[in-house]
Coordinates of C-alpha atoms and ligand atoms in Angstrom, one line a residue:
X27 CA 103.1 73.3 134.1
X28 CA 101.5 69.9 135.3
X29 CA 98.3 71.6 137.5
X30 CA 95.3 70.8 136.7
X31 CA 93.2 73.8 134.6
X32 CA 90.3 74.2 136.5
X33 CA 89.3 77.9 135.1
X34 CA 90.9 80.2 132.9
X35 CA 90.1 84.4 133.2
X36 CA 90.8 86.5 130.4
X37 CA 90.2 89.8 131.0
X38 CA 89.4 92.3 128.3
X39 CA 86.9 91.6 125.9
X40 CA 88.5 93.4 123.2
X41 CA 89.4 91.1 119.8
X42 CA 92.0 89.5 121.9
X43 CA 90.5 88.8 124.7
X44 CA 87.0 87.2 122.4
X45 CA 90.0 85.5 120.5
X46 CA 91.7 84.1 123.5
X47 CA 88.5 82.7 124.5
X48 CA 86.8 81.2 121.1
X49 CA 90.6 79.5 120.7
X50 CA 90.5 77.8 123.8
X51 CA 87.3 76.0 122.6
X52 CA 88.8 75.5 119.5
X53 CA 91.7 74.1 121.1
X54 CA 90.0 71.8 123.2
X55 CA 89.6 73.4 125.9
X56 CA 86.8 72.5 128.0
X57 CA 86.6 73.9 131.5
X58 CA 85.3 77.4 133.3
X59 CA 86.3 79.9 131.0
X60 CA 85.2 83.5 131.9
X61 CA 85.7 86.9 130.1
X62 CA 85.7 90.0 131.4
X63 CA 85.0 93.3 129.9
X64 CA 84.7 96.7 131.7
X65 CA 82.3 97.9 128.3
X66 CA 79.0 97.1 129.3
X67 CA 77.9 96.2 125.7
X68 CA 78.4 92.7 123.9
X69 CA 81.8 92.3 122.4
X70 CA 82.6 94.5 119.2
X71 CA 85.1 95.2 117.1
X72 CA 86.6 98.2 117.0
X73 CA 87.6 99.3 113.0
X74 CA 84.3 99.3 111.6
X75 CA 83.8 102.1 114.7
X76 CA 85.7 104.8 112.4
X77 CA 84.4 103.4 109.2
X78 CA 81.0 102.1 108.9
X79 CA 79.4 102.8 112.4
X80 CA 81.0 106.4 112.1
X81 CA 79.3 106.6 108.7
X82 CA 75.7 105.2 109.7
X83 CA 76.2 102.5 107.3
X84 CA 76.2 99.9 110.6
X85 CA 74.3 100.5 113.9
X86 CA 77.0 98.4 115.8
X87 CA 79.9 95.6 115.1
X88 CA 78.7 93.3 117.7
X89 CA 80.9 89.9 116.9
X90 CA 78.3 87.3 115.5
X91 CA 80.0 84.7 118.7
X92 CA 77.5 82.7 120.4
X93 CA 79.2 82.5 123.7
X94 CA 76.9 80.6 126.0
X95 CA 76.7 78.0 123.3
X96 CA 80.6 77.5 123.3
X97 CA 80.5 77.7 127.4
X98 CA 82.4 81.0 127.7
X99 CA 81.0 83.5 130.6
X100 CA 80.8 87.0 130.2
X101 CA 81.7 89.3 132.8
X102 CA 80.3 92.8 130.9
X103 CA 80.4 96.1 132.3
X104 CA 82.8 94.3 135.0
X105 CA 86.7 95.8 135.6
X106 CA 89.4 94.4 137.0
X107 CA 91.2 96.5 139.9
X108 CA 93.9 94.6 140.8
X109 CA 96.0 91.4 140.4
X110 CA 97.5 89.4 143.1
X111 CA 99.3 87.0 141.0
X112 CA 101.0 84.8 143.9
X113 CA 97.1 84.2 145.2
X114 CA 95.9 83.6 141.4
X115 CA 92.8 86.4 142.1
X116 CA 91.7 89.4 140.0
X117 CA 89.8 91.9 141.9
X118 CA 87.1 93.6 139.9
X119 CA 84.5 95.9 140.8
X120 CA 82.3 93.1 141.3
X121 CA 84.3 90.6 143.3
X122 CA 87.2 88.3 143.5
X123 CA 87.6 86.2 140.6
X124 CA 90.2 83.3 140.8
X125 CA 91.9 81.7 138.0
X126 CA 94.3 78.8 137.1
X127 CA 95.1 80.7 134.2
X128 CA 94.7 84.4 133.3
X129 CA 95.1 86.5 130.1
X130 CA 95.5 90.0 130.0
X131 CA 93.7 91.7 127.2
X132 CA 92.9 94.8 128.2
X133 CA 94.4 96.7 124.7
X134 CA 94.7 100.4 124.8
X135 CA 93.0 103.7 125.9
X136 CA 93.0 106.6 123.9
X137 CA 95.0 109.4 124.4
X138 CA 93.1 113.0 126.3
X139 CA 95.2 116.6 125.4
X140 CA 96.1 118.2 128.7
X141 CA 93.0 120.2 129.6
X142 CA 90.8 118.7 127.3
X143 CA 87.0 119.6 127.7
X144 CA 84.3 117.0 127.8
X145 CA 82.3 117.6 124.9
X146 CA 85.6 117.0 122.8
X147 CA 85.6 113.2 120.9
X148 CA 87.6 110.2 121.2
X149 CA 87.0 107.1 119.2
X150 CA 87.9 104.2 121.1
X151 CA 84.6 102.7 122.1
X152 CA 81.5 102.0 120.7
X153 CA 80.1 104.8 122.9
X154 CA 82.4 107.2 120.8
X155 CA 81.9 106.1 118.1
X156 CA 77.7 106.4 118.4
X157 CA 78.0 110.0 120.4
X158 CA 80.4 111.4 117.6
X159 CA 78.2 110.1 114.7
X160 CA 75.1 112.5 116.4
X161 CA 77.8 115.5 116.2
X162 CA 78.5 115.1 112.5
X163 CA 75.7 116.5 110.6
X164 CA 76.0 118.8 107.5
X165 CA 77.9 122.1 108.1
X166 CA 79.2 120.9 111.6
X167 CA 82.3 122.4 111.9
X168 CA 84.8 119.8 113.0
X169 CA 88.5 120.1 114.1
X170 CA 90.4 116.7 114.2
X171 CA 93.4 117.0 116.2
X172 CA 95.8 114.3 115.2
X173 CA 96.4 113.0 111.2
X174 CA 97.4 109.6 112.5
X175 CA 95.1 106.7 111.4
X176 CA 92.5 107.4 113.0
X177 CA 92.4 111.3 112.6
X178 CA 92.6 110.4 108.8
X179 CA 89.9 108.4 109.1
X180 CA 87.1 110.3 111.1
X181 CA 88.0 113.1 108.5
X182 CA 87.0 110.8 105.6
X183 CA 84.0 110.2 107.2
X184 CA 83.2 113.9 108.6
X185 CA 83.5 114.7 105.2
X186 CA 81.6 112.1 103.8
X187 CA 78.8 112.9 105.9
X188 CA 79.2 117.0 105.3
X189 CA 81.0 118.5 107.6
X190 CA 83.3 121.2 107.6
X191 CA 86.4 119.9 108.3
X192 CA 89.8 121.0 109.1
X193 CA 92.8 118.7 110.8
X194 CA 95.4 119.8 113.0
X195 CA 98.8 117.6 113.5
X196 CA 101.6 118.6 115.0
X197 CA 104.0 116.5 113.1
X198 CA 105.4 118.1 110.0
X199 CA 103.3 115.7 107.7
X200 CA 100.4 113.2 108.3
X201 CA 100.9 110.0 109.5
X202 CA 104.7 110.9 111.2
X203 CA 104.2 108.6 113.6
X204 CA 104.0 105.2 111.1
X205 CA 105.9 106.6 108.0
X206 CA 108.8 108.6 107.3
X207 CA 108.0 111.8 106.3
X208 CA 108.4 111.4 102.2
X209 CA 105.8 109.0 102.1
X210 CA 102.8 110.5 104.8
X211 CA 103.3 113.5 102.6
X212 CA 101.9 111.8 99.6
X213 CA 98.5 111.7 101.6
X214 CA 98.9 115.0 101.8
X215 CA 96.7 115.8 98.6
X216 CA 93.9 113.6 99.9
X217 CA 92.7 115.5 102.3
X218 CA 92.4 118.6 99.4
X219 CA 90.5 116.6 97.5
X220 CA 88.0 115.6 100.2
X221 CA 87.8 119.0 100.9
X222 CA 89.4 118.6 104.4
X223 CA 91.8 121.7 105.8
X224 CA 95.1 119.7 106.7
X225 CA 97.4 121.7 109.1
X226 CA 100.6 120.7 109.5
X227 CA 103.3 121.6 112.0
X228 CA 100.6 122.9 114.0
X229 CA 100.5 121.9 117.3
X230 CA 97.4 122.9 119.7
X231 CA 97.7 124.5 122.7
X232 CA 94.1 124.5 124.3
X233 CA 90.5 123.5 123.3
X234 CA 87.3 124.8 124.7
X235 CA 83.9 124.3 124.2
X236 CA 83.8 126.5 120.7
X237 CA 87.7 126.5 119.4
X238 CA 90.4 125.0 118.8
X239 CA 93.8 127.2 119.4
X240 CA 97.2 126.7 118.5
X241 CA 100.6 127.9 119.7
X242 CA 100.7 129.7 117.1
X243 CA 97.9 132.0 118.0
X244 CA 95.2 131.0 115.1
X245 CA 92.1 129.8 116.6
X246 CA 90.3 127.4 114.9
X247 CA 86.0 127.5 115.4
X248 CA 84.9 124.5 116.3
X249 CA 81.6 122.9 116.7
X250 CA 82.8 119.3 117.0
X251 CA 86.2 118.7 118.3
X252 CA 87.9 114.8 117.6
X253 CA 90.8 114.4 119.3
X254 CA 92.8 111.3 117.8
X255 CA 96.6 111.1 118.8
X256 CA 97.2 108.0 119.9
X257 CA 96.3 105.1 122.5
X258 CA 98.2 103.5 125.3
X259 CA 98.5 100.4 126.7
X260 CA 95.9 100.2 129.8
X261 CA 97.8 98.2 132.2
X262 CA 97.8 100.7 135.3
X263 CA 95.3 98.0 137.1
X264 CA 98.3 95.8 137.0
X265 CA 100.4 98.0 139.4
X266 CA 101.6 96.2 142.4
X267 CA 101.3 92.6 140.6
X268 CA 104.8 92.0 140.1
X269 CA 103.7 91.4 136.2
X270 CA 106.6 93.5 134.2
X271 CA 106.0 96.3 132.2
X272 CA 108.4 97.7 129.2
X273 CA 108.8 101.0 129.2
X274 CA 105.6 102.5 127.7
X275 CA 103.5 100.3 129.7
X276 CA 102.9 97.1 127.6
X277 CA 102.8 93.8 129.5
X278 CA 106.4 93.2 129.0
X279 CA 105.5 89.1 127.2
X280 CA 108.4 86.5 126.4
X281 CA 108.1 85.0 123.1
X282 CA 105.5 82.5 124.3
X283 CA 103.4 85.7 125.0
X284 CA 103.7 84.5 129.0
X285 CA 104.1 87.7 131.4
X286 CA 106.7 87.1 133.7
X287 CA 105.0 84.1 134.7
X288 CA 104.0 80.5 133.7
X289 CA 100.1 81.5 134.7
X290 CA 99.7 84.1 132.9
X291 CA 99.6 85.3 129.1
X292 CA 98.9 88.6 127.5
X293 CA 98.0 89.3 124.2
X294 CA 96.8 92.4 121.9
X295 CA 97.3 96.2 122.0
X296 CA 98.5 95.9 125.8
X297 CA 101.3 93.6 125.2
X298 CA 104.5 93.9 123.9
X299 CA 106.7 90.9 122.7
X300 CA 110.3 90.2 121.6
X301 CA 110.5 89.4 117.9
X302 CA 113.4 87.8 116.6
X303 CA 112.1 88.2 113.1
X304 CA 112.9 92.2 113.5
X305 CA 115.2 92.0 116.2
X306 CA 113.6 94.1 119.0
X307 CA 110.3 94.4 121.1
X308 CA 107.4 94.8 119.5
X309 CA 104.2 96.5 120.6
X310 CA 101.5 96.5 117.6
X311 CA 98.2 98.4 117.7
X312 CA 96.7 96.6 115.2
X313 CA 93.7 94.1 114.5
X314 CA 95.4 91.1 112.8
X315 CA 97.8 91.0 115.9
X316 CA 94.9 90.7 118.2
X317 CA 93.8 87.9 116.0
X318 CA 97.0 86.1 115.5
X319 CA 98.2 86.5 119.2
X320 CA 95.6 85.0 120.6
X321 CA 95.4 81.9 119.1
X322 CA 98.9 81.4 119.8
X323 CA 98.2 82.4 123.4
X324 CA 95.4 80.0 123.7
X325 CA 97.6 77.1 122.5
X326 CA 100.3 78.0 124.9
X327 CA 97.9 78.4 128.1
X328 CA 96.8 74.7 127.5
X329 CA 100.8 73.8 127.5
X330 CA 102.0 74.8 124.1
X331 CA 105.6 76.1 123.1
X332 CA 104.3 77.9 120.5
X333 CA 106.5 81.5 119.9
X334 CA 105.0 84.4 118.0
X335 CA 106.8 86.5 115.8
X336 CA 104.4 87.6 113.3
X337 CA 105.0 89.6 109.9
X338 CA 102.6 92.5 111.5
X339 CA 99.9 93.6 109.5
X340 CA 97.5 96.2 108.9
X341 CA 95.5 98.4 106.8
X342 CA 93.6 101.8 106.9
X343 CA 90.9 103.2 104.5
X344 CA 91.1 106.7 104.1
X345 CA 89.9 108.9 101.7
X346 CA 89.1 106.3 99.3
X347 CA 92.3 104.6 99.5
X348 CA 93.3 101.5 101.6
X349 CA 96.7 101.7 102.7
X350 CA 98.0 98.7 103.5
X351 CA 101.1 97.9 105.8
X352 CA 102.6 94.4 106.0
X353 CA 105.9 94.1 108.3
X354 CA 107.7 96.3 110.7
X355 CA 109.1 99.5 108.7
X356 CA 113.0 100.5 110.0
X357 CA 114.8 103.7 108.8
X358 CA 117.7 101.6 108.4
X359 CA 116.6 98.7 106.0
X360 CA 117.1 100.2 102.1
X361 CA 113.8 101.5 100.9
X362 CA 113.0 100.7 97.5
X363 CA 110.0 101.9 95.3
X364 CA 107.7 99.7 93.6
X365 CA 106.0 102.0 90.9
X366 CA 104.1 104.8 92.6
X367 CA 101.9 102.7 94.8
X368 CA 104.3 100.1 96.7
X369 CA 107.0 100.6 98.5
X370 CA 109.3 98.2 99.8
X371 CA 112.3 97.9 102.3
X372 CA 114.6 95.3 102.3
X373 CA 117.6 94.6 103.8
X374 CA 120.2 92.5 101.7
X375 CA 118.1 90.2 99.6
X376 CA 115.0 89.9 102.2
X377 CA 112.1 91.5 101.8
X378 CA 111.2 93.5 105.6
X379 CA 108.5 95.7 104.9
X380 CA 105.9 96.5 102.2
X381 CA 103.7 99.8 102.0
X382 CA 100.6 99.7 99.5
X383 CA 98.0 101.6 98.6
X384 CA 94.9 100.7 96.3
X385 CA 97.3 97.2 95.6
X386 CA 96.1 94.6 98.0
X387 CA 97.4 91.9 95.3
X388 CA 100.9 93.3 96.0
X389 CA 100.5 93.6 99.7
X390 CA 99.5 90.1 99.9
X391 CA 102.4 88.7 98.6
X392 CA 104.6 90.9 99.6
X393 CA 103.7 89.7 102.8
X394 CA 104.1 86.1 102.0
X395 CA 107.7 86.8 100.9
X396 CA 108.6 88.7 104.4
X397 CA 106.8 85.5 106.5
X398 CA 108.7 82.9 104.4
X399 CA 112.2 84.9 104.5
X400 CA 112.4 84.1 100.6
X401 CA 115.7 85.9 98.9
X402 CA 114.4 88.5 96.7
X403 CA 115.7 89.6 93.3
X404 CA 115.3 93.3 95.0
X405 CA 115.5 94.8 90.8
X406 CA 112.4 92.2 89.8
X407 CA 110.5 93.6 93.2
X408 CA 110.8 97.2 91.9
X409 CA 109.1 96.7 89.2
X410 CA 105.6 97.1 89.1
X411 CA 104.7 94.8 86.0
X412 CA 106.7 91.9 87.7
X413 CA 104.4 89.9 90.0
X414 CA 105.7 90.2 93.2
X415 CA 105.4 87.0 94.4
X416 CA 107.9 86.0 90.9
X417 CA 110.8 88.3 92.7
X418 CA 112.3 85.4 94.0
X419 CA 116.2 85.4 93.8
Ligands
FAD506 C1 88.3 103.4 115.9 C2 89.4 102.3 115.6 C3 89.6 101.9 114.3 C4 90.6 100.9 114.1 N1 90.8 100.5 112.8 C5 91.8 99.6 112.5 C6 92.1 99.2 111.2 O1 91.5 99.7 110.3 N2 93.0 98.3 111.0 C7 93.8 97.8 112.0 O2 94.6 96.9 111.7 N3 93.5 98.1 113.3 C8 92.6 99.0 113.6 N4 92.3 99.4 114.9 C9 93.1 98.8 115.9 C10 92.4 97.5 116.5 O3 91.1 97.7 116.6 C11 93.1 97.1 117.8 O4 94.4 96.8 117.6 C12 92.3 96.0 118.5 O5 91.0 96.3 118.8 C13 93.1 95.5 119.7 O6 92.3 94.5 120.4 P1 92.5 94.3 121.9 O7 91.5 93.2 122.3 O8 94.0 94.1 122.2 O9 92.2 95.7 122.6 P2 90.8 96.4 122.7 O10 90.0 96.3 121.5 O11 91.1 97.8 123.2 O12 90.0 95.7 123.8 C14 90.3 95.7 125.2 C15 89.1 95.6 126.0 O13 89.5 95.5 127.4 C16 88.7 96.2 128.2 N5 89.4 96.6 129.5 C17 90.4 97.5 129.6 N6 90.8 97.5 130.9 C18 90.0 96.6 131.6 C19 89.9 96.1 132.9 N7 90.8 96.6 133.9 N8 89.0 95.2 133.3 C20 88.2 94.7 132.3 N9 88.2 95.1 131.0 C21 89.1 96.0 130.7 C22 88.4 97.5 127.4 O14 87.2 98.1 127.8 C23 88.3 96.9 126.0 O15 86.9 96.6 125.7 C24 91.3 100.4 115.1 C25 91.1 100.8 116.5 C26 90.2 101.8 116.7 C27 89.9 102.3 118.1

């Protein structure tokens, strides 16, 4: 595009959107650059919310930017309504804001249960994360509702921190919706030896202000409920824009991350891109996409080519362990074990996917060899006392 870049909007102020932002400096980048967040607070990030902030360890995970020194405007506690993309103007709830390019980085909102009360928890926001950290004293009773990542998480910290803790999940095993069955299992034990209740195959059917119930009539007390089952991509301000979403409501991005237009970019948990890597649209909740996307996004709006197809990547700690996840995990790809704490999947002699836990060594260049598409020696990878990054074919 040969117009002239006057002022670029990104709106979110999420990792991708802060990203976005500091890149464009980087970059070069020297004109009106504005970024909008509905969150009234400075820019955070979000995993030490369910780890450290949850714990009391940190009062907040403010990012350590200095943004008027690098020229960028902050929009806080501002929301975008609307986009009229042919008239280049995002509405918000405090005026028109016109752009020459925009970025969408608006990332995800949590999932609610149908019915859900008020007093019951998300952890999304700062503002969760701070109000559920004043419920979780010693002998609170909490239900989590959801052994996902971040179900398994709040757990470890409830538990750390003394409550009385059971977790519901409807799925036959934790973690069903990242790991096939045989290998959320093996968490399984964890939450026995924090002393956490794991219910499994348990789905709820209502919560009030004191109890958790399930379809199976067991009512669970409750002084503290957390519900954690999942996040969407929070696009519905988009409707009407003509910018195309896929079909569970990701900004539907080309490979260039642009959305349907040369204008405009998105980037982060709200996106969705086509990876020829893996063969299929991705949408990837995690941290280290945020990161990566946006840089590539930010080269692109000033008139790069640059495609993305990262090796995704990302890690949980829970329970004293830190699982690790490098590449995209497929049912179909042969799954191969690496001692008792790797496994691997690999389809013909490439490397696709690694799972760790407690082996960040192994995760690290496991992920090396899926980014470089290196032919493995798939019987040297299974062994454990073989450095991985020596399982070259
Ligand atoms: C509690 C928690 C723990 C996590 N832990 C890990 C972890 O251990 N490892 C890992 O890999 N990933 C983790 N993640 C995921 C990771 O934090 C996300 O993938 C990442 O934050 C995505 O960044 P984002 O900028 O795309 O979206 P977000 O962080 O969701 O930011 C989007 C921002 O846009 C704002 N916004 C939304 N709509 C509008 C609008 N219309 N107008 C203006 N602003 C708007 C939102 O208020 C929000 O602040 C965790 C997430 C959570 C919630």
């Amino acid at each position: 595009m040969a117009d002239e870049i006057v002022r670029v909007v990104v709106v979110g102020a999420g990792m991708a959107g802060v990203q976005t932002a500091v890149s464009l400096r980087q970059q070069g980048y020297e004109g009106s650059l504005v970024l909008l967040g509905a969150e009234p607070h400075p820019p955070y990030d979000r995993p030490p919310l369910s780890k450290d902030v949850l714990l009391g360890r940190a009062e907040h995970s403010r990012f350590e930017i200095d943004f008027e020194e690098l020229g960028i405007e902050l929009a806080l506690g501002r929301r975008a309504l609307s986009l009229d993309a042919d008239a280049r103007t995002v509405k918000t709830d405090g005026g028109d804001l016109s752009y020459d390019r925009l970025v969408l980085a608006t990332g995800a909102a949590p999932v609610s249960l149908p019915g859900q009360p008020e007093s019951a928890f998300l952890l999304r926001t700062q503002d969760d994360a701070l109000a559920l950290r004043e419920a979780l004293r010693p002998g609170t009773r909490v239900v989590v509702v959801g052994a996902g990542w971040i179900g398994a998480e709040a757990a470890t910290v409830a538990r750390r921190l003394g409550c009385d803790v059971t977790v519901v999940e409807a799925a036959s095993s934790p973690l069903a919706g990242a790991l096939p069955a045989e290998l959320g299992e093996r968490t399984r034990p964890w939450y026995a030896q924090a002393g956490a209740e794991l219910l499994t195959a348990s789905a709820v059917s209502g919560i009030d202000e004191h109890a958790v119930r399930l379809t199976n009539g067991r009512e669970l007390a409750a002084d503290a409920v957390v519900v954690g089952i999942g996040a969407r991509p929070d696009n519905a301000w988009l409707a009407g824009s003509g910018i195309p979403l896929d079909d569970r409501g990701a900004v539907a991005a080309d490979a260039r991350l642009r959305a349907g237009r040369a204008d405009v970019h998105a980037v982060g948990d709200c996106a969705s891109f086509p990876s020829a890597r893996y063969g299929r649209r991705l949408a990837v909740h995690h941290w280290d996409n945020a990161v990566q996307g946006a840089r590539v996004v930010a080269a692109n709006v000033l008139g790069g080519e640059v495609v993305y197809d990262p090796v995704p990547y990302f890690w949980s700690e829970q329970f004293g362990h830190m699982v690790q996840v490098a590449g995209v995990i497929d049912a179909s790809a042969e799954q191969v074990a690496r001692g008792g704490d790797a496994v691997l999947w690999v389809r013909g002699d490439r490397l696709e996917a690694v799972l760790t836990v407690d082996r960040p060594r192994d995760l690290a260049q496991g992920r090396k060899l899926i980014d470089s598409g290196a032919r493995v020696d798939v019987a040297k990878a299974a062994d454990p006392t073989v450095a991985l990054k020596a399982a070259i074919a």
